Structures are given as structure tokens and as C-alpha cells.
Tab-separated table of C-alpha atoms in Angstrom:
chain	number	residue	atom	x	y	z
A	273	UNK	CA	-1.453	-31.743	25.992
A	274	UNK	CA	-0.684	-29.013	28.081
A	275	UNK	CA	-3.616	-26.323	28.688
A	276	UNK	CA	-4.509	-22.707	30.062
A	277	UNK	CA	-8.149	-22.816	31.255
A	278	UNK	CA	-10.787	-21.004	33.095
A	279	UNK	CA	-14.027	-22.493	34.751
A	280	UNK	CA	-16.956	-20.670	35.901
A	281	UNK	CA	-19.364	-22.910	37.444
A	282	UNK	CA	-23.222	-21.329	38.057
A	283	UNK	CA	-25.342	-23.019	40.337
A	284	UNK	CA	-28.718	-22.935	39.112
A	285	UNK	CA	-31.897	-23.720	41.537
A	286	UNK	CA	-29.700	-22.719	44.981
A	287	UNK	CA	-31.395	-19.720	45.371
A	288	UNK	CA	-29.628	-15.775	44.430
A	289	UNK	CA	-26.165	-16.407	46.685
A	290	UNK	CA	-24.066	-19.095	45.567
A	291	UNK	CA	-21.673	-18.579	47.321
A	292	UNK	CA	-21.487	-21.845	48.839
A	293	UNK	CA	-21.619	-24.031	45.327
A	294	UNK	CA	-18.897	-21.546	43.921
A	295	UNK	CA	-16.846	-21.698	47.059
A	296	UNK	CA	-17.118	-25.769	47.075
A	297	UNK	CA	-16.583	-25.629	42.814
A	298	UNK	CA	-13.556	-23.695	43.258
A	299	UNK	CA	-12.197	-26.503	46.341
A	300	UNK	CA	-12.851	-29.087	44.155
A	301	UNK	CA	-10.757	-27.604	41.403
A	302	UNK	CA	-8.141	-26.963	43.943
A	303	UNK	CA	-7.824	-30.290	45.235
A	304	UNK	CA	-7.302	-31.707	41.772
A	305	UNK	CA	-3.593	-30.977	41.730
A	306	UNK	CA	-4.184	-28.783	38.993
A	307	UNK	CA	-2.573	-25.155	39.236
A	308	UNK	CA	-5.648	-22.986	40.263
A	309	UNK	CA	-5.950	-18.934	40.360
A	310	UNK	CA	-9.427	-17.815	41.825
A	311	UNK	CA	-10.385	-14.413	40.304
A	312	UNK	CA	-14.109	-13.024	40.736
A	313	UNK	CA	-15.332	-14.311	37.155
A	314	UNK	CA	-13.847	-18.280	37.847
A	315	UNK	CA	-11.016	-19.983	38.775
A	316	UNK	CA	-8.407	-20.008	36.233
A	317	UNK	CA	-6.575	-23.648	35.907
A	318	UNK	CA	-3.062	-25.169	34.345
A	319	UNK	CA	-2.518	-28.683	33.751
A	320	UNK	CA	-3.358	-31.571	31.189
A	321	UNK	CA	-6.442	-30.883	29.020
A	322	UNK	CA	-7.308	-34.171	30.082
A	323	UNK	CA	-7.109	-33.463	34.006
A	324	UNK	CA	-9.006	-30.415	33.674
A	325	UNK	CA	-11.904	-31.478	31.600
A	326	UNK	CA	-11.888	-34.210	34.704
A	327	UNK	CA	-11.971	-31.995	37.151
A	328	UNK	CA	-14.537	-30.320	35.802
A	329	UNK	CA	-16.453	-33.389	35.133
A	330	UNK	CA	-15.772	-34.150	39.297
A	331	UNK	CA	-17.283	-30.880	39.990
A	332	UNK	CA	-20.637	-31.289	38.085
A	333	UNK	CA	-21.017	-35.067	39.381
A	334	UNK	CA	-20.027	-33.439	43.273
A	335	UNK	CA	-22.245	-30.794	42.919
A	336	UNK	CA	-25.248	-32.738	41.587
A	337	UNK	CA	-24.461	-35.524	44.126
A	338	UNK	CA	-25.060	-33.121	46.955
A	339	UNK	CA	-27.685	-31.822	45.956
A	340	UNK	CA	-27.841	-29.033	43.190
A	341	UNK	CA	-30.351	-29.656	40.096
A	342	UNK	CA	-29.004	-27.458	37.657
A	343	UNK	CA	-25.644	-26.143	36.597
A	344	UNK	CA	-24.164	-24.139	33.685
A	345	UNK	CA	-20.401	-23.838	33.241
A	346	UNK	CA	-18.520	-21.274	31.044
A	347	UNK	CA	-14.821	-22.993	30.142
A	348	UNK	CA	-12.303	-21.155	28.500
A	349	UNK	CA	-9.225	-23.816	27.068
A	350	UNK	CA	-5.924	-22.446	25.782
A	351	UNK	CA	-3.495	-24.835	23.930
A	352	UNK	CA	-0.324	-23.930	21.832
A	353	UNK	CA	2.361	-25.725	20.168
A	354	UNK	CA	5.061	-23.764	19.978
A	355	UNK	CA	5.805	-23.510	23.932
A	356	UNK	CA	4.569	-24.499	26.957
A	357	UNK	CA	0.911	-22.351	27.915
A	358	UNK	CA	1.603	-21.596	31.590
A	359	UNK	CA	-0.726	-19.268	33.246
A	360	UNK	CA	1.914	-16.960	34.770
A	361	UNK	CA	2.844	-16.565	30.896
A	362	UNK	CA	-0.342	-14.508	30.244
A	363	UNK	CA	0.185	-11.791	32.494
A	364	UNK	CA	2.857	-8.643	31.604
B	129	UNK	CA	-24.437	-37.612	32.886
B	130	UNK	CA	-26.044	-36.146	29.846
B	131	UNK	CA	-25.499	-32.851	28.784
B	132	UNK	CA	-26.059	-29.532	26.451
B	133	UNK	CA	-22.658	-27.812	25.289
B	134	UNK	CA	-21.933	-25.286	23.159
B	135	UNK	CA	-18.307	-25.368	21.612
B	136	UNK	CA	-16.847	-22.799	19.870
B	137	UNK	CA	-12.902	-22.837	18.583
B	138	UNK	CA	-10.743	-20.076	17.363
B	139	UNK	CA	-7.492	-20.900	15.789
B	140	UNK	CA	-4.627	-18.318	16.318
B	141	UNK	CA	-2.264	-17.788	13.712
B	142	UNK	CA	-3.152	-18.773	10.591
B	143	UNK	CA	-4.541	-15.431	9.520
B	144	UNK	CA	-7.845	-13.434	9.078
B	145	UNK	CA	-9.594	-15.971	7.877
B	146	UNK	CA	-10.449	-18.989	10.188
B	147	UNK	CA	-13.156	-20.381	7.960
B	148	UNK	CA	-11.180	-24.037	6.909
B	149	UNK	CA	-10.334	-24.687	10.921
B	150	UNK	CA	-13.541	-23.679	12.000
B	151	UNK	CA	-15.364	-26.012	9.412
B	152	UNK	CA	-12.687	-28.904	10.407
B	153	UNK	CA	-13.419	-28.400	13.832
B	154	UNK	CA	-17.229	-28.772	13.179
B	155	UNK	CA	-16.781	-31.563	11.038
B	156	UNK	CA	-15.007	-33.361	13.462
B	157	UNK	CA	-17.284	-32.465	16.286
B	158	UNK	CA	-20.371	-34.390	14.060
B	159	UNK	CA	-17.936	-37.099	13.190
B	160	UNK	CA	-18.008	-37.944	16.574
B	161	UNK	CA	-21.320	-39.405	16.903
B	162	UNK	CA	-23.017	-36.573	19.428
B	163	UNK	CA	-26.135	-34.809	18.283
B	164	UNK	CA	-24.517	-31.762	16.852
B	165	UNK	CA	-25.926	-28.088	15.299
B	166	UNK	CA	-23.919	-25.774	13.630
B	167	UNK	CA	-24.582	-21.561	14.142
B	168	UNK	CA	-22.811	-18.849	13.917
B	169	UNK	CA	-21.119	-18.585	16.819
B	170	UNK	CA	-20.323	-22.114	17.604
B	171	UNK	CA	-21.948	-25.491	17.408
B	172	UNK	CA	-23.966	-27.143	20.187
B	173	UNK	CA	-23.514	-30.597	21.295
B	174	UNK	CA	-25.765	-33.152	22.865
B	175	UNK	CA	-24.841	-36.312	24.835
B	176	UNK	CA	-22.615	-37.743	27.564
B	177	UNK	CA	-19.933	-35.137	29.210
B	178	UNK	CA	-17.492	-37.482	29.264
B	179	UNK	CA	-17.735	-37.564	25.059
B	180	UNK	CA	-18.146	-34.173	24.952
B	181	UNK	CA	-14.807	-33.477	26.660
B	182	UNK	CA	-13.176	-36.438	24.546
B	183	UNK	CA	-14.854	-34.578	21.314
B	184	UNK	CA	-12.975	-31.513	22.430
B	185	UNK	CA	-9.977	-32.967	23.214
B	186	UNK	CA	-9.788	-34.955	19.759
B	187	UNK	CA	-10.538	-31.053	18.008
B	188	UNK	CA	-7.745	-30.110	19.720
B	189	UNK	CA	-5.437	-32.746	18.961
B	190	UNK	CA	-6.140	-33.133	15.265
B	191	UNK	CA	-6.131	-29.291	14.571
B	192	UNK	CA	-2.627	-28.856	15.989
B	193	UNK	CA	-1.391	-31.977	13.980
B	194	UNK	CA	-2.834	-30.541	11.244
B	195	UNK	CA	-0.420	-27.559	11.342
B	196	UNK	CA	-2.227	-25.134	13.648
B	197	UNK	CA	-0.371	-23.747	16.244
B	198	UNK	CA	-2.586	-21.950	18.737
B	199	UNK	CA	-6.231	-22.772	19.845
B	200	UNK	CA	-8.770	-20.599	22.075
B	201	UNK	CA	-11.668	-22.629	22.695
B	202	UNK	CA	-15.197	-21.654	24.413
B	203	UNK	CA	-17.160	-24.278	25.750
B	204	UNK	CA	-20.570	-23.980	27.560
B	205	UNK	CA	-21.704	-26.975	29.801
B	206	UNK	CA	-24.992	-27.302	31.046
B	207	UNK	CA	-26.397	-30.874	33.271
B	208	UNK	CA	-29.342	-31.281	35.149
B	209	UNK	CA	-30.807	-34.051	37.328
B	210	UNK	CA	-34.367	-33.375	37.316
B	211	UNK	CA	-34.711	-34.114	33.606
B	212	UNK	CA	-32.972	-35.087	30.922
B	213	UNK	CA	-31.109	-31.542	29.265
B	214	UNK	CA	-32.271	-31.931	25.216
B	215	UNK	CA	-30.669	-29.232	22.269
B	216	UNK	CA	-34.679	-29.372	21.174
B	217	UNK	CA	-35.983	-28.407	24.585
B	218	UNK	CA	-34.074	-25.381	25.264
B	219	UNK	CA	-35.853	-23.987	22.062
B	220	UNK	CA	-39.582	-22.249	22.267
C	194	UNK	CA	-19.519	-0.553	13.799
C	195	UNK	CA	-20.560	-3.758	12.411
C	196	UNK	CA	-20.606	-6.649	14.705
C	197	UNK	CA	-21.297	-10.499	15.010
C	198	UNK	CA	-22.658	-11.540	18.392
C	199	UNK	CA	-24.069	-13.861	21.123
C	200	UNK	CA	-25.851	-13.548	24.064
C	201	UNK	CA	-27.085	-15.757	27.058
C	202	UNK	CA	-29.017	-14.541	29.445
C	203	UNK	CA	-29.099	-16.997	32.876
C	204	UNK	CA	-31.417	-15.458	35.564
C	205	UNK	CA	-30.098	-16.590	39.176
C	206	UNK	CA	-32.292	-17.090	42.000
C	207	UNK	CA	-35.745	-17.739	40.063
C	208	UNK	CA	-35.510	-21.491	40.503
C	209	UNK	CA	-34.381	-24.564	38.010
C	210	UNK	CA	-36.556	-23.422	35.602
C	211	UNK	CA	-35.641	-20.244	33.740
C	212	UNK	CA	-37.151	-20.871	30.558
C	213	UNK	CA	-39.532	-18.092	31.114
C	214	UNK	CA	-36.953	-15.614	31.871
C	215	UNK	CA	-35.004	-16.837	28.922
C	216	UNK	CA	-37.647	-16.363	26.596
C	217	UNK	CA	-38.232	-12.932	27.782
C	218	UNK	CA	-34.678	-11.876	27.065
C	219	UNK	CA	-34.864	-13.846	23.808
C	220	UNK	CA	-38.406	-11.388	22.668
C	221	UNK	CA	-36.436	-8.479	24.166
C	222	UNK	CA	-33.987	-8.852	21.676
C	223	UNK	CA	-35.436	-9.573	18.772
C	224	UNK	CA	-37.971	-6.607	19.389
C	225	UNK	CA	-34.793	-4.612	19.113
C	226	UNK	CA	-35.009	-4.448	15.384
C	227	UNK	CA	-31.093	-6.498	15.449
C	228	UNK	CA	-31.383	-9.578	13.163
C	229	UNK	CA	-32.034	-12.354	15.993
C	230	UNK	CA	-31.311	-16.023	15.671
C	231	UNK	CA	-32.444	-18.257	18.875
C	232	UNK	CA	-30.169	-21.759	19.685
C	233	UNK	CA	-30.107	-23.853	22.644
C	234	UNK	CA	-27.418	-22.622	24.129
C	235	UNK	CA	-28.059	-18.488	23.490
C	236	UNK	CA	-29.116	-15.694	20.484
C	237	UNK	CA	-27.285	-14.979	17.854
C	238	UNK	CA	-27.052	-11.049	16.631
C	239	UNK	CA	-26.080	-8.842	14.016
C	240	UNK	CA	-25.894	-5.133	14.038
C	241	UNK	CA	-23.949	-2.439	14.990
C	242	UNK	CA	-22.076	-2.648	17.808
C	243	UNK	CA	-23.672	0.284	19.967
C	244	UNK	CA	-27.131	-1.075	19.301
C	245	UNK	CA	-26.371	-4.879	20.696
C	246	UNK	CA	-24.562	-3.635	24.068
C	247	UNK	CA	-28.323	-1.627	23.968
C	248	UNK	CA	-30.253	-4.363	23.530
C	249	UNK	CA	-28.158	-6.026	26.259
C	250	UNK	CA	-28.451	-3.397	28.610
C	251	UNK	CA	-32.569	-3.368	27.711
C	252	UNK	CA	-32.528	-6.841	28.681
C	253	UNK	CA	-31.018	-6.065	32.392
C	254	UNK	CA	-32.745	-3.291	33.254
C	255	UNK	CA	-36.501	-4.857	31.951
C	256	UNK	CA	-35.555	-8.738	33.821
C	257	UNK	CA	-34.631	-6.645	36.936
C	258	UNK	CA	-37.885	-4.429	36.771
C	259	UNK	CA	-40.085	-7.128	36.217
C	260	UNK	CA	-38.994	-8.827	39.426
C	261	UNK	CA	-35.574	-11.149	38.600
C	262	UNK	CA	-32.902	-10.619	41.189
C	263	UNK	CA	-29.666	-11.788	39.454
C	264	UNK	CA	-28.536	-12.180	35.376
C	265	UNK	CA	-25.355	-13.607	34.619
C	266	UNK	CA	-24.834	-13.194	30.601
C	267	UNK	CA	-22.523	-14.024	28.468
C	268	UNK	CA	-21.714	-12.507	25.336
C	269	UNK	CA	-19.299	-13.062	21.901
C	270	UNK	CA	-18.276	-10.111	20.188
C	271	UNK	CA	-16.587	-10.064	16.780
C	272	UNK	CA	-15.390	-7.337	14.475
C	273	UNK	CA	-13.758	-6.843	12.064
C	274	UNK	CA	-12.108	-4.578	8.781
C	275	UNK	CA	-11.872	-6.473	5.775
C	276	UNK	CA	-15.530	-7.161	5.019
C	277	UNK	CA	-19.049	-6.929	6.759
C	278	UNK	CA	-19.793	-9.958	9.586
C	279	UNK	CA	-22.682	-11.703	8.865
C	280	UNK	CA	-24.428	-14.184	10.489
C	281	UNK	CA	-25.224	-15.941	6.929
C	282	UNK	CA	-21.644	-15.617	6.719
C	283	UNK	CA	-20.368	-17.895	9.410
C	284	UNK	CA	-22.370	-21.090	8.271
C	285	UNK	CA	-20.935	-23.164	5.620
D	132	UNK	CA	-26.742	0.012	36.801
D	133	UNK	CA	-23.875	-1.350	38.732
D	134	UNK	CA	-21.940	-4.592	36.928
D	135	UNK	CA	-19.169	-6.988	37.286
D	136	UNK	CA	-17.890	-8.017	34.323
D	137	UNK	CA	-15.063	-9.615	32.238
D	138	UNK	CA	-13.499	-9.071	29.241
D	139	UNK	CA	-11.306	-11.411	27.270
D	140	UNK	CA	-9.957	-9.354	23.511
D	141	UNK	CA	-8.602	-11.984	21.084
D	142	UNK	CA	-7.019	-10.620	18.208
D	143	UNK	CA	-7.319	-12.779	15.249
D	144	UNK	CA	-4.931	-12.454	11.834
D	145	UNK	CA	-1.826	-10.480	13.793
D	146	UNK	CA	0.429	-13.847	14.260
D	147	UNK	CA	0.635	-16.464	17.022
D	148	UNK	CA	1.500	-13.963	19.311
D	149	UNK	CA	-1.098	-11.568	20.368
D	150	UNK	CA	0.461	-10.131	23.452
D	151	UNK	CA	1.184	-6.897	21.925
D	152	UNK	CA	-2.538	-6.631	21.694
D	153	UNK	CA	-3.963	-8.334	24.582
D	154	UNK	CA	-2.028	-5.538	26.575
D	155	UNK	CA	-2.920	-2.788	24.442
D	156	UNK	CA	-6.832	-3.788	25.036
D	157	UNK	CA	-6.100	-4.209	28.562
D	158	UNK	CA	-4.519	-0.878	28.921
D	159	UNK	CA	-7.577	0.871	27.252
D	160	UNK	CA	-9.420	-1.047	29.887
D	161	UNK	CA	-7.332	0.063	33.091
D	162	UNK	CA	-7.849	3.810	31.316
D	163	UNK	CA	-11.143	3.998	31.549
D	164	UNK	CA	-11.561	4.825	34.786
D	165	UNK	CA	-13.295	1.666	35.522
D	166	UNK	CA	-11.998	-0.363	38.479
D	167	UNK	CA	-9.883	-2.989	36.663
D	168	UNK	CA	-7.689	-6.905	37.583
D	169	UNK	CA	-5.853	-8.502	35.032
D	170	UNK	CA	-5.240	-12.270	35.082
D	171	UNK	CA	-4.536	-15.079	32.526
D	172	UNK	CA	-8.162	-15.202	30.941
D	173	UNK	CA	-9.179	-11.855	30.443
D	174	UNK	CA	-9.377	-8.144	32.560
D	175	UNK	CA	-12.042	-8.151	35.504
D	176	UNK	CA	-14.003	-4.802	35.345
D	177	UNK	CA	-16.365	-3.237	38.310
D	178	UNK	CA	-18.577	-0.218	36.991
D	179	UNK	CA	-21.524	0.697	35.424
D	180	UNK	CA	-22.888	-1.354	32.789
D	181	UNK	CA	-22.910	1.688	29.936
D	182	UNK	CA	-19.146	2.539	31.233
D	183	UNK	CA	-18.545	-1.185	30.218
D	184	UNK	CA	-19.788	-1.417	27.497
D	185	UNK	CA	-18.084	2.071	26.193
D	186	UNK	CA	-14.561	0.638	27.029
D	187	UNK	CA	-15.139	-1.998	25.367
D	188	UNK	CA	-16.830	-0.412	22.249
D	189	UNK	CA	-13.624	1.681	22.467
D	190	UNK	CA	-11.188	-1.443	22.633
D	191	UNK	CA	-12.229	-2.794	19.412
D	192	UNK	CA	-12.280	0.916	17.812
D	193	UNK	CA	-8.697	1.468	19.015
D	194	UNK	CA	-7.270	-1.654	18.528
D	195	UNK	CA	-8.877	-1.855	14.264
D	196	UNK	CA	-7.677	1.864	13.904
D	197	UNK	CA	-4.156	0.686	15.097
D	198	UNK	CA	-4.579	-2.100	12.414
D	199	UNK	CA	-6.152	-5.350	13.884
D	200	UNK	CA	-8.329	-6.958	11.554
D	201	UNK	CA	-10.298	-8.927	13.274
D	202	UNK	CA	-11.327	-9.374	17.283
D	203	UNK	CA	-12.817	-12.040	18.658
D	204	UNK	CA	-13.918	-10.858	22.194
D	205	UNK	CA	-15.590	-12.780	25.200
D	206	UNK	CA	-17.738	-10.622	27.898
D	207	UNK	CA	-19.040	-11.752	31.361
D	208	UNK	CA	-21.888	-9.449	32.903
D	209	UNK	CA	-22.760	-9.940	36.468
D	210	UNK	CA	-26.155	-7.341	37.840
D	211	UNK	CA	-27.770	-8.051	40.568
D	212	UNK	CA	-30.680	-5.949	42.562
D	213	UNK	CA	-29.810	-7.421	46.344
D	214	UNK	CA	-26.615	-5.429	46.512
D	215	UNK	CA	-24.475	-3.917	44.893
D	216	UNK	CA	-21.516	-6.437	43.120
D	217	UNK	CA	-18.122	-5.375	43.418
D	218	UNK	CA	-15.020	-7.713	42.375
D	219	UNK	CA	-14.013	-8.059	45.823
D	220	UNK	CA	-17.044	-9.174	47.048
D	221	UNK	CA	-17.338	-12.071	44.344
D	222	UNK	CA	-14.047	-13.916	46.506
D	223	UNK	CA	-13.577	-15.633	49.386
């Protein structure tokens, strides 16, 4: 099932910049072959609801593997039958 | 990796009131075996991300075989690794 | 105008735990005189509209004051015409 | 206080198709005076918080006097005491 989605990973424990966990969340979204837009509240994403919701899982397991305690992530997931969501779709 | 979520869906198009696709959603969310509470803005999930995401997913896939045609979904994710993230011990 | 909300409050940069920053927010709110109801994952609220984005903006400017550097919240709105939003009114 | 913010306006009961009103909200948005970025989850806003807040009070005025039933809408805040946030400085 194709989906529109936005992920907005906070970093909790790192400190009041995190810069570096967004900056690394946002990579690892990128380097999932999934579309990706960055915008200053998340990254927005296109793909399979299925690759997404694996990408995000790769994020939380990165993250915590190298070394952050705590994170909270905000997901937005669009899905429609009647055509394909696409992300460039959403803008006018 | 264990997790807190909060999942809320809103169906598009099938008028004012959302009430029956908001109750199927929740319905199917507890049918699928994670610790589940219902309020009024969503209902939060406890257990494994990996069948939180499937939960979704399945939400998802049943409401739009069910007829409905557009779904906006919320979901908030939270993991940590210094303790095990509880629905009961984010209360106080 | 009458509105349905949510609100989570995450304080950045006070460490993993923010449960005493959370709680704060959570007292702030309900001291508002808005109908409060705490979950794991946020507070629910019903009011008028003018008075929640009040209660919000309380919140912010009394965490900041009292010492916490960053506040990422997130907050559901919903309106609307054809009858009164409740919070009662959203469970089934 | 100085915020970044987003807002995301769902219009619920008005069809499948809610472009009409996604752009209308937007619009009300990008008149406010408040710095504004559209992309495919919602309108990026810089300003202060009250300014925020008012636009989006307004939105859901606007868009129920112009006949939307009901709105579903989804806000980001983002203060901070370090420095002052702007929507450039949250990219990289």
C-alpha cells in the first residue's frame, strides 16, 4: 500500500541541540530508498507503508544502538484508494 | 524493542461523522493482542514496535477494504533503553 | 469557539527523565479551569478555543521561567458546527 | 515569545478531496504576516507564539463560516530560550 508520511524524530537525553541525532535520523531515512523531503518540522517520506514504518523502525534501533536513551517520534501516514498518494500531489 | 504509541486515525470521506471507523479502528487495534487504552483523541498502545507498525498497517488495510477511501493517521512512538517504556508509568 | 484538544509537552535538554517537567505542564493545565484528562502519551482538553492556545502559551512561558531550555509540543485541535465536542463524546 | 511551528488543517465531512480547503487554510496562513513554507504535511510557520495561535484560531473561524463542518487540525510548537528558532535554522 502506497503511503504519504512524515517523521519527526526527537532525541531525548542528547542534551538542547540535536542537531546531530536529527541530521543522522533524516540520513537514515534517506538511505532507505524511500522518497524523502526534509522540511524544518521532519522529513516528509513516499513509499510502501511497509518500508516506511521500517525505516523508521531502522532509525530508532540506529539511534539507540549508538548511543541515545530516549526517543519520541511524531508520524504522520497518508493512504488513499482512489489514486496513487504521491507527495508532489499535495502541494498547489 | 518495546514501546509506548499513541495512534490516532481519521477517515476522509465518509462524512461528518467518523464515529463507526474510529470505533473499528480501535477495535481492531485491541484485537491485536497489544495493551491498548482508548481516549479521546486516540488510543495508546503498548508492546513491540514491530506489532505496533503491523497493528497499523492491518487498520489501514481493513478500513480501506471495508469501503473507506482515504485515511490520515497520527502515530506517536516513544522507546527507551534505560528502562522498559510502560502506558502505567507515564501516568502520576 | 468550542474545541476538542491534546497536548504534549516534551522538554529538550533536561535529561532522559522529563517526568517532572511533564507533570508541571500537566498541573499547569488543569489549573487553567479547561476540563483536563491526563494519558500516557499527553492531556486531553475541552474548552474554548482561545482559552487552550492560553493555557498552552502559560505552559511555555512558566517551563521556560522556571529554568527549561527547549519544549517541543504537540497539539490536536478539533472543531466543529453541527454539535458541541466533548471529550465524553469521543469514547464509546 | 518567538516559535517554530507547524500546522496541518484537515477538513473532515467536505468529500475525499479536501484540496479546496487545505489551500484555503494555507492561504489564511501565508496572510498573516507570519513567515510561512508549504509542503506535503502541513504549512511551516516562524513567529510569535500568540501570532500563531491567532492564524490559526482564524483558520478554523474562516474555513466553518465558509461552511466546513468539522476540522481536524495537527500543530507543532518549537520555543526555545538559547536562541532564537527560525525555520531556516532547523535545516541542514
Amino acid at each position: 500500500m502506497k503511503a504519504i508520511a512524515e517523521v519527526q524524530v526527537i532525541p531525548i537525553g542528547v542534551g538542547v541541540s540535536v542537531r546531530t541525532e536529527v541530521k543522522r535520523a533524516h540520513q537514515l531515512l534517506a538511505d532507505s530508498g524511500l522518497e524523502v523531503e526534509l522540511h524544518a518540522n521532519g522529513t516528509n517520506l513516499e513509499g510502501e507503508l511497509d518500508e516506511i514504518f521500517r525505516a523508521v523502525t531502522h532509525v530508532h534501533e540506529t539511534l539507540h544502538a549508538e548511543g541515545v536513551v530516549r526517543l519520541s517520534t511524531h508520524l504522520k501516514i497518508g493512504t488513499r484508494m482512489d489514486k496513487e498518494p504521491t507527495l508532489g500531489g499535495k502541494l498547489f
